[in-house]
Amino acid sequence: MGSYLCVGLDTDREKLPRYLLSFADPVFEFNRRIIDATKDHCVAYKINTAFYESSGAKGWEAMERTVNYIPATHFRIADAKRGDIGNTSAQYARAFFETMAFDAITVAPYMGEDSVRPFLEYKDKWTIVLGLTSNPGAKDFELQQAGDGLLFEKVLRTAAGWGTPDNLMFVIGATQAEAFERVRRLTPDHFYLVPGVGAQGGNLEEISRKAMNKDVGLLVNASRAVIYASGGEDFAEAATRAAAGYHRGMQHFLR
């Protein structure tokens, strides 16, 4: 498709165009139109589950309807950041990989391999481990010295051995562009999910130059910059323009 864009469906009911609130499921209606508007320009969608869980059962229903609506040609990511003792993680994996039709899930590695292993045991599914994040709090732990390197580097080296480049990815925040070359040296063959482009200030050109590998190796996520490109009734058309802009930029690096 000439793209490595992932569109983040971090859909906040409070930010929906007011006329959509007359629909039985306003969140799904918004998502449906965004998907239709952007599917020709992206290869993946990322659903941040917190925006759906906060609405209880109706939110879960909207999330399930949304993931089922995403075309089978596109990668479906649950941004859930799960991670717990093994038998609990096994239930999280079952929820997102069996009950719902996600292809991948983000996980927190703090509790170690046994908390991540249940996700990796699913064939043709992907586990996306938090590596280096975009938030200011990354300095509290991730960027602290730990032995002969920084803690996030130890996480990458260790977690890379739990799976393979065919079932394990890493979250590397777009605002950490200065670290991408070091990250790529540590994990040369893995894909990265890269949030933080657009509203958070990440730079597509810098990321692409520093982190792309022979297989591209990147899923660059844009959420608010695409889905809230307009707050009016033309939101879908605006989303198309925003996604197409990223698509054009990516084609430059894929030549």
Coordinates of C-alpha atoms in Angstrom, one line a residue:
M1 CA 0.0 0.0 0.0
G2 CA 3.0 2.3 0.1
S3 CA 2.2 3.3 3.7
Y4 CA 3.2 2.4 7.2
L5 CA 0.6 4.6 8.9
C6 CA -1.5 3.4 11.8
V7 CA -4.6 5.4 12.7
G8 CA -5.3 5.6 16.4
L9 CA -9.0 5.3 17.2
D10 CA -8.7 7.1 20.6
T11 CA -12.3 8.2 20.3
D12 CA -13.5 10.5 23.1
R13 CA -17.3 10.9 23.2
E14 CA -16.9 14.4 24.4
K15 CA -15.1 15.4 21.2
L16 CA -17.7 13.9 18.8
P17 CA -19.6 16.3 16.4
R18 CA -22.8 16.9 18.3
Y19 CA -25.1 15.6 15.5
L20 CA -23.6 12.1 15.9
L21 CA -25.0 11.9 19.5
S22 CA -28.5 11.2 17.9
F23 CA -27.2 7.8 16.7
A24 CA -27.7 4.7 18.9
D25 CA -23.9 4.1 19.1
P26 CA -22.2 7.5 18.4
V27 CA -18.7 6.2 19.0
F28 CA -19.1 3.4 16.5
E29 CA -20.7 5.7 14.0
F30 CA -17.8 8.1 14.3
N31 CA -15.2 5.2 14.0
R32 CA -17.0 3.7 11.0
R33 CA -16.8 6.9 9.1
I34 CA -13.1 7.5 10.1
I35 CA -12.2 3.9 8.9
D36 CA -14.0 4.4 5.6
A37 CA -12.3 7.8 5.2
T38 CA -8.7 6.6 6.0
K39 CA -8.4 2.9 5.0
D40 CA -6.8 3.7 1.6
H41 CA -4.0 5.5 3.4
C42 CA -3.1 3.4 6.3
V43 CA -2.2 -0.3 7.1
A44 CA -3.3 -0.5 10.7
Y45 CA -5.7 0.8 13.3
K46 CA -4.9 1.1 17.0
I47 CA -7.8 1.2 19.5
N48 CA -6.9 2.6 22.9
T49 CA -9.1 0.6 25.1
A50 CA -9.3 3.1 27.9
F51 CA -11.5 5.4 25.7
Y52 CA -14.0 2.5 25.5
E53 CA -13.7 0.9 29.0
S54 CA -14.6 4.2 30.6
S55 CA -18.1 3.9 29.2
G56 CA -18.7 0.4 30.6
A57 CA -20.7 -2.2 28.7
K58 CA -21.7 0.2 26.0
G59 CA -18.0 1.2 25.4
W60 CA -17.0 -2.5 25.1
E61 CA -19.8 -3.0 22.6
A62 CA -18.6 0.0 20.6
M63 CA -15.0 -1.3 20.7
E64 CA -16.0 -4.8 19.6
R65 CA -18.2 -3.4 16.7
T66 CA -15.3 -1.2 15.7
V67 CA -12.6 -3.9 15.6
N68 CA -15.0 -6.1 13.6
Y69 CA -15.6 -3.3 11.1
I70 CA -11.9 -2.8 10.4
P71 CA -11.1 -4.5 7.1
A72 CA -9.3 -7.8 7.3
T73 CA -6.6 -6.3 5.1
H74 CA -5.6 -4.0 8.0
F75 CA -3.7 -4.8 11.2
R76 CA -5.8 -4.4 14.4
I77 CA -4.1 -3.3 17.6
A78 CA -5.5 -3.3 21.1
D79 CA -3.6 -0.6 22.9
A80 CA -4.4 -2.1 26.3
K81 CA -1.0 -2.1 28.0
R82 CA -1.9 -5.3 29.9
G83 CA 0.5 -7.4 31.9
D84 CA 0.0 -9.5 35.1
I85 CA 0.9 -12.9 36.5
G86 CA 0.7 -15.7 34.0
N87 CA -2.8 -17.0 34.5
T88 CA -4.2 -13.5 34.5
S89 CA -2.3 -12.6 31.4
A90 CA -3.7 -15.7 29.8
Q91 CA -7.2 -14.4 30.3
Y92 CA -6.3 -11.0 28.9
A93 CA -4.9 -12.7 25.8
R94 CA -8.0 -14.8 25.5
A95 CA -10.2 -11.6 25.7
F96 CA -8.4 -9.7 23.0
F97 CA -7.3 -12.6 20.7
E98 CA -10.2 -14.9 21.0
T99 CA -13.3 -13.0 22.2
M100 CA -12.3 -10.0 20.1
A101 CA -10.7 -10.0 16.7
F102 CA -7.5 -8.1 17.5
D103 CA -4.2 -9.0 15.8
A104 CA -1.9 -7.5 18.4
I105 CA -1.9 -6.1 21.9
T106 CA 0.4 -3.7 23.8
V107 CA 1.8 -5.1 27.1
A108 CA 3.8 -3.8 30.0
P109 CA 7.0 -5.9 30.7
Y110 CA 7.6 -4.8 34.3
M111 CA 6.6 -8.2 35.7
G112 CA 8.9 -10.1 33.5
E113 CA 8.7 -12.9 30.9
D114 CA 5.9 -15.0 32.6
S115 CA 3.6 -12.0 32.4
V116 CA 4.2 -11.7 28.6
R117 CA 4.5 -15.4 27.6
P118 CA 0.7 -16.1 27.4
F119 CA 0.3 -13.5 24.7
L120 CA 3.3 -14.8 22.7
E121 CA 1.8 -18.3 22.6
Y122 CA -0.9 -17.3 20.2
K123 CA -0.1 -18.2 16.6
D124 CA -0.3 -15.4 14.0
K125 CA -0.8 -12.8 16.8
W126 CA 1.6 -10.0 17.9
T127 CA 2.7 -8.9 21.3
I128 CA 3.9 -5.2 21.4
V129 CA 6.1 -4.6 24.4
L130 CA 6.4 -1.1 25.9
G131 CA 10.0 -0.1 25.3
L132 CA 10.7 3.7 25.3
T133 CA 7.6 5.9 25.7
S134 CA 6.9 9.5 24.8
N135 CA 5.5 10.7 28.1
P136 CA 7.6 13.0 30.4
G137 CA 7.6 10.2 33.1
A138 CA 9.8 8.1 30.9
K139 CA 12.7 9.7 32.7
D140 CA 11.6 8.3 36.0
F141 CA 12.5 4.7 35.1
E142 CA 13.0 4.0 31.4
L143 CA 15.9 6.6 31.0
Q144 CA 17.6 5.7 34.3
Q145 CA 21.0 4.0 34.3
A146 CA 20.7 0.2 34.9
G147 CA 24.0 -1.7 34.9
D148 CA 25.9 -1.1 31.6
G149 CA 23.0 0.9 29.9
L150 CA 19.7 2.5 30.4
L151 CA 16.7 0.6 31.8
F152 CA 14.8 0.7 28.5
E153 CA 17.8 -0.8 26.7
K154 CA 17.8 -3.7 29.1
V155 CA 14.1 -4.2 28.5
L156 CA 14.7 -4.3 24.7
R157 CA 17.6 -6.7 25.0
T158 CA 15.8 -9.0 27.4
A159 CA 12.3 -8.9 25.9
A160 CA 13.7 -9.5 22.4
G161 CA 14.7 -13.0 23.6
W162 CA 11.2 -13.9 24.7
G163 CA 9.8 -14.0 21.1
T164 CA 11.0 -13.4 17.6
P165 CA 10.6 -10.5 15.0
D166 CA 7.7 -12.5 13.7
N167 CA 5.6 -12.2 16.9
L168 CA 7.0 -9.4 19.0
M169 CA 7.2 -5.7 18.5
F170 CA 8.2 -2.7 20.6
V171 CA 6.5 0.6 21.4
I172 CA 9.0 3.4 20.8
G173 CA 7.6 6.9 21.2
A174 CA 8.1 9.3 18.4
T175 CA 9.3 12.1 20.7
Q176 CA 12.3 10.0 21.5
A177 CA 13.8 10.4 18.0
E178 CA 17.3 11.0 19.3
A179 CA 17.3 7.4 20.7
F180 CA 16.0 5.7 17.6
E181 CA 19.4 4.8 16.1
R182 CA 20.5 3.2 19.4
V183 CA 17.1 1.3 19.6
R184 CA 17.6 0.0 16.0
R185 CA 21.1 -1.3 16.8
L186 CA 19.7 -3.2 19.8
T187 CA 16.7 -4.7 17.8
P188 CA 17.6 -4.5 14.1
D189 CA 14.8 -6.8 12.9
H190 CA 11.8 -6.0 15.0
F191 CA 8.9 -3.7 14.1
Y192 CA 8.2 -0.7 16.2
L193 CA 4.8 0.8 17.0
V194 CA 5.6 4.6 17.1
P195 CA 3.0 6.7 18.8
G196 CA 3.4 10.5 19.2
V197 CA 3.4 11.8 15.7
G198 CA 1.2 14.8 15.1
A199 CA -0.4 16.2 18.3
Q200 CA 2.5 15.1 20.5
G201 CA 5.1 16.6 18.2
G202 CA 6.9 13.6 16.8
N203 CA 8.6 14.1 13.4
L204 CA 7.8 11.5 10.7
E205 CA 10.9 12.4 8.6
E206 CA 13.4 12.0 11.5
I207 CA 11.8 8.7 12.7
S208 CA 11.8 7.3 9.1
R209 CA 15.5 8.2 8.6
K210 CA 16.7 6.8 11.8
A211 CA 14.6 3.8 12.4
M212 CA 13.5 2.2 9.1
N213 CA 15.0 -1.2 8.3
K214 CA 15.0 -3.4 5.2
D215 CA 11.3 -4.4 5.9
V216 CA 10.4 -0.8 6.9
G217 CA 10.0 -2.0 10.5
L218 CA 7.7 0.8 11.5
L219 CA 4.0 1.4 12.2
V220 CA 3.8 5.1 12.8
N221 CA 0.6 6.0 14.7
A222 CA -1.3 9.2 14.4
S223 CA -4.5 9.6 16.5
R224 CA -5.8 13.1 17.2
A225 CA -4.1 14.6 14.2
V226 CA -6.2 12.4 12.0
I227 CA -9.5 11.7 13.7
Y228 CA -9.9 15.2 15.1
A229 CA -8.5 17.0 12.0
S230 CA -11.9 18.8 12.1
G231 CA -14.5 19.0 14.8
G232 CA -17.3 19.7 12.4
E233 CA -19.5 17.7 10.2
D234 CA -16.7 17.5 7.6
F235 CA -14.6 15.4 10.1
A236 CA -14.4 12.4 7.8
E237 CA -13.2 14.4 4.8
A238 CA -10.7 16.2 7.0
A239 CA -9.4 12.8 8.3
T240 CA -9.0 11.7 4.7
R241 CA -6.8 14.7 4.0
A242 CA -4.7 14.3 7.1
A243 CA -4.1 10.5 6.5
A244 CA -3.3 11.2 2.8
G245 CA -0.7 13.7 3.9
Y246 CA 1.1 11.2 6.1
H247 CA 0.7 8.6 3.2
R248 CA 2.4 11.0 0.8
G249 CA 5.2 11.6 3.2
M250 CA 5.8 7.9 3.8
Q251 CA 5.9 7.2 0.1
H252 CA 9.0 9.4 -0.1
F253 CA 10.9 7.1 2.2
L254 CA 9.6 3.9 0.5
R255 CA 11.0 4.7 -3.0

